[in-house]
mmCIF file of C-alpha atoms in Angstrom:
data_model
loop_
_atom_site.group_PDB
_atom_site.id
_atom_site.type_symbol
_atom_site.label_atom_id
_atom_site.label_comp_id
_atom_site.label_asym_id
_atom_site.label_seq_id
_atom_site.Cartn_x
_atom_site.Cartn_y
_atom_site.Cartn_z
ATOM 1 C CA UNK A 1 0.000 0.000 0.000
ATOM 2 C CA UNK A 2 2.912 2.351 0.557
ATOM 3 C CA UNK A 3 3.551 4.831 3.340
ATOM 4 C CA UNK A 4 0.784 7.142 4.374
ATOM 5 C CA UNK A 5 0.073 9.816 6.971
ATOM 6 C CA UNK A 6 -1.593 8.247 10.022
ATOM 7 C CA UNK A 7 -2.459 11.457 11.851
ATOM 8 C CA UNK A 8 -4.315 13.411 9.173
ATOM 9 C CA UNK A 9 -8.052 13.152 8.641
ATOM 10 C CA UNK A 10 -8.972 11.182 5.490
ATOM 11 C CA UNK A 11 -12.171 11.636 3.529
ATOM 12 C CA UNK A 12 -13.718 9.705 0.636
ATOM 13 C CA UNK A 13 -15.072 11.916 -2.157
ATOM 14 C CA UNK A 14 -17.237 10.878 -5.087
ATOM 15 C CA UNK A 15 -15.472 13.269 -7.455
ATOM 16 C CA UNK A 16 -12.611 13.160 -9.938
ATOM 17 C CA UNK A 17 -9.466 14.346 -8.169
ATOM 18 C CA UNK A 18 -6.825 16.441 -9.914
ATOM 19 C CA UNK A 19 -4.399 19.179 -8.955
ATOM 20 C CA UNK A 20 -6.115 22.556 -8.723
ATOM 21 C CA UNK A 21 -9.667 21.195 -8.611
ATOM 22 C CA UNK A 22 -12.152 22.765 -6.199
ATOM 23 C CA UNK A 23 -14.803 20.437 -4.807
ATOM 24 C CA UNK A 24 -17.793 21.441 -2.712
ATOM 25 C CA UNK A 25 -18.391 19.269 0.345
ATOM 26 C CA UNK A 26 -21.861 17.844 0.798
ATOM 27 C CA UNK A 27 -23.858 18.877 3.869
ATOM 28 C CA UNK A 28 -22.918 15.823 5.921
ATOM 29 C CA UNK A 29 -19.202 16.163 5.185
ATOM 30 C CA UNK A 30 -19.243 19.880 5.988
ATOM 31 C CA UNK A 31 -21.026 19.314 9.295
ATOM 32 C CA UNK A 32 -18.647 16.517 10.271
ATOM 33 C CA UNK A 33 -15.486 18.465 9.476
ATOM 34 C CA UNK A 34 -16.513 21.882 10.830
ATOM 35 C CA UNK A 35 -18.840 21.108 13.725
ATOM 36 C CA UNK A 36 -17.696 17.662 14.880
ATOM 37 C CA UNK A 37 -13.947 17.729 14.199
ATOM 38 C CA UNK A 38 -13.739 21.535 14.628
ATOM 39 C CA UNK A 39 -11.637 21.949 11.522
ATOM 40 C CA UNK A 40 -11.144 25.503 10.267
ATOM 41 C CA UNK A 41 -10.585 27.437 7.081
ATOM 42 C CA UNK A 42 -7.055 26.694 5.862
ATOM 43 C CA UNK A 43 -6.763 23.271 7.545
ATOM 44 C CA UNK A 44 -5.581 20.301 5.500
ATOM 45 C CA UNK A 45 -7.023 16.819 5.007
ATOM 46 C CA UNK A 46 -6.328 13.840 2.739
ATOM 47 C CA UNK A 47 -8.964 12.867 0.179
ATOM 48 C CA UNK A 48 -9.394 9.875 -2.136
ATOM 49 C CA UNK A 49 -12.039 8.452 -4.464
ATOM 50 C CA UNK A 50 -10.919 4.864 -5.058
ATOM 51 C CA UNK A 51 -9.502 5.631 -8.512
ATOM 52 C CA UNK A 52 -7.169 8.632 -8.509
ATOM 53 C CA UNK A 53 -4.918 7.952 -5.542
ATOM 54 C CA UNK A 54 -4.754 10.070 -2.394
ATOM 55 C CA UNK A 55 -4.500 13.873 -2.430
ATOM 56 C CA UNK A 56 -3.718 16.661 -0.007
ATOM 57 C CA UNK A 57 -6.625 19.108 0.123
ATOM 58 C CA UNK A 58 -7.054 22.498 1.788
ATOM 59 C CA UNK A 59 -10.359 23.319 3.464
ATOM 60 C CA UNK A 60 -12.055 26.532 2.431
ATOM 61 C CA UNK A 61 -14.818 27.573 4.838
ATOM 62 C CA UNK A 62 -16.600 30.809 5.683
ATOM 63 C CA UNK A 63 -19.208 29.461 8.064
ATOM 64 C CA UNK A 64 -20.446 26.411 9.963
ATOM 65 C CA UNK A 65 -22.582 24.862 7.241
ATOM 66 C CA UNK A 66 -20.526 24.881 4.072
ATOM 67 C CA UNK A 67 -16.970 24.153 2.994
ATOM 68 C CA UNK A 68 -14.997 23.224 -0.086
ATOM 69 C CA UNK A 69 -11.762 21.398 -0.818
ATOM 70 C CA UNK A 70 -8.917 22.842 -2.861
ATOM 71 C CA UNK A 71 -6.997 19.859 -4.246
ATOM 72 C CA UNK A 72 -3.281 20.545 -3.821
ATOM 73 C CA UNK A 73 -1.028 17.580 -4.674
ATOM 74 C CA UNK A 74 -1.087 13.796 -4.876
ATOM 75 C CA UNK A 75 0.371 12.137 -1.798
ATOM 76 C CA UNK A 76 -0.012 8.484 -2.875
ATOM 77 C CA UNK A 77 -0.531 6.779 -6.211
ATOM 78 C CA UNK A 78 -3.594 4.612 -6.671
ATOM 79 C CA UNK A 79 -3.087 0.980 -5.668
ATOM 80 C CA UNK A 80 -4.354 -2.000 -7.661
ATOM 81 C CA UNK A 81 -7.797 -3.330 -6.906
ATOM 82 C CA UNK A 82 -7.821 -6.152 -4.362
ATOM 83 C CA UNK A 83 -8.823 -9.428 -6.002
ATOM 84 C CA UNK A 84 -10.062 -11.519 -3.068
ATOM 85 C CA UNK A 85 -13.852 -12.116 -3.022
ATOM 86 C CA UNK A 86 -15.507 -12.583 0.362
ATOM 87 C CA UNK A 87 -18.855 -14.396 0.534
ATOM 88 C CA UNK A 88 -20.777 -14.531 3.799
ATOM 89 C CA UNK A 89 -24.161 -15.213 5.314
ATOM 90 C CA UNK A 90 -25.577 -11.902 6.629
ATOM 91 C CA UNK A 91 -25.594 -11.188 10.360
ATOM 92 C CA UNK A 92 -27.594 -8.795 12.507
ATOM 93 C CA UNK A 93 -26.678 -5.105 12.230
ATOM 94 C CA UNK A 94 -23.897 -4.479 14.764
ATOM 95 C CA UNK A 95 -22.015 -7.671 14.004
ATOM 96 C CA UNK A 96 -22.469 -7.247 10.261
ATOM 97 C CA UNK A 97 -21.035 -3.725 10.543
ATOM 98 C CA UNK A 98 -17.998 -5.120 12.372
ATOM 99 C CA UNK A 99 -17.500 -7.942 9.891
ATOM 100 C CA UNK A 100 -17.701 -5.653 6.854
ATOM 101 C CA UNK A 101 -15.206 -3.208 8.354
ATOM 102 C CA UNK A 102 -12.750 -5.974 9.222
ATOM 103 C CA UNK A 103 -13.066 -7.516 5.756
ATOM 104 C CA UNK A 104 -12.070 -4.172 4.218
ATOM 105 C CA UNK A 105 -9.085 -3.925 6.562
ATOM 106 C CA UNK A 106 -8.069 -7.479 5.633
ATOM 107 C CA UNK A 107 -7.908 -6.644 1.934
ATOM 108 C CA UNK A 108 -11.024 -8.041 0.267
ATOM 109 C CA UNK A 109 -11.992 -6.620 -3.113
ATOM 110 C CA UNK A 110 -15.643 -7.663 -3.187
ATOM 111 C CA UNK A 111 -18.258 -8.462 -0.518
ATOM 112 C CA UNK A 112 -21.042 -10.864 -1.537
ATOM 113 C CA UNK A 113 -23.883 -11.716 0.895
ATOM 114 C CA UNK A 114 -25.298 -15.212 0.343
ATOM 115 C CA UNK A 115 -28.554 -16.553 1.741
ATOM 116 C CA UNK A 116 -28.221 -19.986 3.330
ATOM 117 C CA UNK A 117 -30.662 -22.321 5.053
ATOM 118 C CA UNK A 118 -29.541 -21.130 8.501
ATOM 119 C CA UNK A 119 -29.162 -17.419 7.685
ATOM 120 C CA UNK A 120 -30.664 -15.465 10.583
ATOM 121 C CA UNK A 121 -31.038 -12.055 8.955
ATOM 122 C CA UNK A 122 -32.742 -11.930 5.554
ATOM 123 C CA UNK A 123 -32.935 -8.133 5.261
ATOM 124 C CA UNK A 124 -29.723 -6.488 4.105
ATOM 125 C CA UNK A 125 -29.124 -2.749 3.974
ATOM 126 C CA UNK A 126 -26.627 -2.376 1.136
ATOM 127 C CA UNK A 127 -26.289 1.378 1.724
ATOM 128 C CA UNK A 128 -25.265 0.692 5.311
ATOM 129 C CA UNK A 129 -22.756 -1.903 4.117
ATOM 130 C CA UNK A 130 -21.283 0.590 1.649
ATOM 131 C CA UNK A 131 -21.072 3.241 4.382
ATOM 132 C CA UNK A 132 -19.123 0.808 6.572
ATOM 133 C CA UNK A 133 -16.816 -0.028 3.661
ATOM 134 C CA UNK A 134 -16.036 3.657 3.150
ATOM 135 C CA UNK A 135 -15.563 4.333 6.866
ATOM 136 C CA UNK A 136 -13.093 1.463 7.174
ATOM 137 C CA UNK A 137 -11.199 2.651 4.098
ATOM 138 C CA UNK A 138 -11.015 6.209 5.475
ATOM 139 C CA UNK A 139 -9.708 5.052 8.848
ATOM 140 C CA UNK A 140 -7.177 2.504 7.634
ATOM 141 C CA UNK A 141 -5.511 4.196 4.686
ATOM 142 C CA UNK A 142 -7.169 1.937 2.108
ATOM 143 C CA UNK A 143 -7.273 3.452 -1.385
ATOM 144 C CA UNK A 144 -9.394 0.836 -3.180
ATOM 145 C CA UNK A 145 -13.069 0.703 -2.262
ATOM 146 C CA UNK A 146 -14.328 -2.903 -2.252
ATOM 147 C CA UNK A 147 -17.407 -3.678 -4.314
ATOM 148 C CA UNK A 148 -20.631 -4.472 -2.428
ATOM 149 C CA UNK A 149 -22.712 -7.038 -4.325
ATOM 150 C CA UNK A 150 -26.422 -7.634 -3.777
ATOM 151 C CA UNK A 151 -27.477 -10.787 -1.904
ATOM 152 C CA UNK A 152 -28.113 -14.088 -3.694
ATOM 153 C CA UNK A 153 -29.179 -17.548 -2.542
ATOM 154 C CA UNK A 154 -26.203 -19.833 -2.066
ATOM 155 C CA UNK A 155 -27.488 -22.333 -4.636
ATOM 156 C CA UNK A 156 -27.665 -19.640 -7.318
ATOM 157 C CA UNK A 157 -24.156 -18.402 -6.536
ATOM 158 C CA UNK A 158 -22.732 -21.902 -6.837
ATOM 159 C CA UNK A 159 -24.676 -22.677 -10.015
ATOM 160 C CA UNK A 160 -23.384 -19.502 -11.703
ATOM 161 C CA UNK A 161 -19.823 -19.820 -10.426
ATOM 162 C CA UNK A 162 -18.223 -21.672 -13.402
ATOM 163 C CA UNK A 163 -19.490 -18.984 -15.789
ATOM 164 C CA UNK A 164 -18.991 -15.949 -13.533
ATOM 165 C CA UNK A 165 -15.611 -16.988 -12.084
ATOM 166 C CA UNK A 166 -14.189 -19.703 -14.378
ATOM 167 C CA UNK A 167 -10.654 -19.710 -12.925
ATOM 168 C CA UNK A 168 -11.381 -18.745 -9.329
ATOM 169 C CA UNK A 169 -11.132 -21.232 -6.456
ATOM 170 C CA UNK A 170 -13.648 -20.978 -3.607
ATOM 171 C CA UNK A 171 -12.264 -21.685 -0.135
ATOM 172 C CA UNK A 172 -15.061 -23.138 1.994
ATOM 173 C CA UNK A 173 -14.592 -22.632 5.739
ATOM 174 C CA UNK A 174 -16.024 -25.905 7.026
ATOM 175 C CA UNK A 175 -16.402 -26.296 10.783
ATOM 176 C CA UNK A 176 -16.910 -30.041 10.277
ATOM 177 C CA UNK A 177 -13.662 -30.580 8.339
ATOM 178 C CA UNK A 178 -11.820 -33.649 9.632
ATOM 179 C CA UNK A 179 -8.666 -31.766 10.634
ATOM 180 C CA UNK A 180 -8.105 -28.564 12.622
ATOM 181 C CA UNK A 181 -5.148 -27.094 10.740
ATOM 182 C CA UNK A 182 -5.743 -25.287 7.421
ATOM 183 C CA UNK A 183 -2.045 -24.735 6.719
ATOM 184 C CA UNK A 184 -1.406 -28.055 4.978
ATOM 185 C CA UNK A 185 -4.185 -27.512 2.449
ATOM 186 C CA UNK A 186 -3.173 -23.906 1.837
ATOM 187 C CA UNK A 187 0.490 -24.892 1.472
ATOM 188 C CA UNK A 188 -0.470 -27.381 -1.245
ATOM 189 C CA UNK A 189 -2.409 -24.646 -3.025
ATOM 190 C CA UNK A 190 0.606 -22.359 -2.804
ATOM 191 C CA UNK A 191 2.831 -24.995 -4.415
ATOM 192 C CA UNK A 192 0.351 -25.322 -7.286
ATOM 193 C CA UNK A 193 0.850 -21.659 -8.164
ATOM 194 C CA UNK A 194 -1.124 -18.434 -7.795
ATOM 195 C CA UNK A 195 -4.779 -18.301 -8.782
ATOM 196 C CA UNK A 196 -7.765 -16.015 -8.096
ATOM 197 C CA UNK A 197 -9.456 -16.828 -4.793
ATOM 198 C CA UNK A 198 -12.708 -16.393 -2.951
ATOM 199 C CA UNK A 199 -13.630 -17.421 0.588
ATOM 200 C CA UNK A 200 -17.031 -18.272 2.024
ATOM 201 C CA UNK A 201 -18.019 -18.205 5.699
ATOM 202 C CA UNK A 202 -21.348 -19.581 6.871
ATOM 203 C CA UNK A 203 -24.046 -18.270 9.231
ATOM 204 C CA UNK A 204 -24.301 -18.551 13.023
ATOM 205 C CA UNK A 205 -25.855 -22.009 12.785
ATOM 206 C CA UNK A 206 -23.326 -23.185 10.227
ATOM 207 C CA UNK A 207 -24.046 -24.621 6.808
ATOM 208 C CA UNK A 208 -26.736 -27.282 6.591
ATOM 209 C CA UNK A 209 -25.733 -30.840 5.737
ATOM 210 C CA UNK A 210 -27.223 -30.415 2.250
ATOM 211 C CA UNK A 211 -25.205 -27.220 1.709
ATOM 212 C CA UNK A 212 -22.029 -28.838 2.975
ATOM 213 C CA UNK A 213 -22.551 -31.800 0.653
ATOM 214 C CA UNK A 214 -23.194 -29.500 -2.306
ATOM 215 C CA UNK A 215 -20.098 -27.408 -1.611
ATOM 216 C CA UNK A 216 -17.816 -30.395 -1.127
ATOM 217 C CA UNK A 217 -19.018 -31.992 -4.387
ATOM 218 C CA UNK A 218 -17.925 -29.045 -6.536
ATOM 219 C CA UNK A 219 -14.523 -29.229 -8.203
ATOM 220 C CA UNK A 220 -13.847 -25.488 -7.779
ATOM 221 C CA UNK A 221 -14.332 -25.673 -3.983
ATOM 222 C CA UNK A 222 -11.619 -26.440 -1.426
ATOM 223 C CA UNK A 223 -12.678 -27.009 2.199
ATOM 224 C CA UNK A 224 -10.485 -25.665 4.996
ATOM 225 C CA UNK A 225 -10.934 -25.807 8.792
ATOM 226 C CA UNK A 226 -10.503 -22.869 11.167
ATOM 227 C CA UNK A 227 -9.134 -24.627 14.221
ATOM 228 C CA UNK A 228 -10.529 -26.834 16.990
ATOM 229 C CA UNK A 229 -13.066 -24.329 18.354
ATOM 230 C CA UNK A 230 -16.420 -23.175 17.025
ATOM 231 C CA UNK A 231 -16.074 -19.505 16.091
ATOM 232 C CA UNK A 232 -18.728 -16.844 15.831
ATOM 233 C CA UNK A 233 -19.321 -15.881 12.225
ATOM 234 C CA UNK A 234 -17.669 -12.466 12.558
ATOM 235 C CA UNK A 235 -14.662 -14.019 14.323
ATOM 236 C CA UNK A 236 -14.472 -16.739 11.664
ATOM 237 C CA UNK A 237 -14.306 -14.038 8.997
ATOM 238 C CA UNK A 238 -11.230 -12.418 10.544
ATOM 239 C CA UNK A 239 -9.563 -15.797 11.207
ATOM 240 C CA UNK A 240 -10.189 -17.046 7.670
ATOM 241 C CA UNK A 241 -9.067 -13.877 5.920
ATOM 242 C CA UNK A 242 -5.932 -13.690 8.081
ATOM 243 C CA UNK A 243 -4.749 -17.215 7.358
ATOM 244 C CA UNK A 244 -5.604 -16.982 3.664
ATOM 245 C CA UNK A 245 -3.904 -13.617 3.113
ATOM 246 C CA UNK A 246 -0.813 -14.783 5.016
ATOM 247 C CA UNK A 247 -0.395 -18.026 3.044
ATOM 248 C CA UNK A 248 -1.852 -17.670 -0.448
ATOM 249 C CA UNK A 249 -3.009 -14.035 -0.470
ATOM 250 C CA UNK A 250 -1.313 -10.656 -0.860
ATOM 251 C CA UNK A 251 0.665 -10.590 2.410
ATOM 252 C CA UNK A 252 3.470 -12.709 0.999
#
């Protein structure tokens, strides 16, 4: 990702960024910067849009309700889009917020909710998910904004997989896998050479036996365990993404 300034405020803007551009803040951004953070006319922040890198911007404000950004200079070049796809059964609000934020921090490029037989929460607020993606990117120096995909039933996702992702392997986090250690399987994958990856984590009640059987029968699926203990779904997400990124992902 490259070095970045930890102490400066970062803000995501839905505008093209270029030296000399002047961009008006929307009402929410202006209120947050001026009234919450107490930033003043002439203060500096870092801005990014997911495409044009990160830029130093000067705040121009004459009151408490409006401000604009004068784009000064690029501080970091745009990074490549993260390739890892993360599929998950939706959780209730607070834990879903946490899981989405952690997935962004762990370097996923796409978030795909899937509806399973044991999914507890069938209503998904995609705008809230996108807001959590942006907040995590702002706080952690991330320059690429992961894609948020609309929910689909698990069976449909698996049926479409060979056409939608013909060369991508799906890592299935299976709590009933016969071993506890995922490293052996991931090491074998590493020896076989790099390939596009996705990972799927199930709901609170786990995958049903029918879903497990369907997943394990598919030639593009590899099952991995996540240790000897049963993990909460949001914890399983962090554990899975950590071990995958460290062995066959982009941490190497």
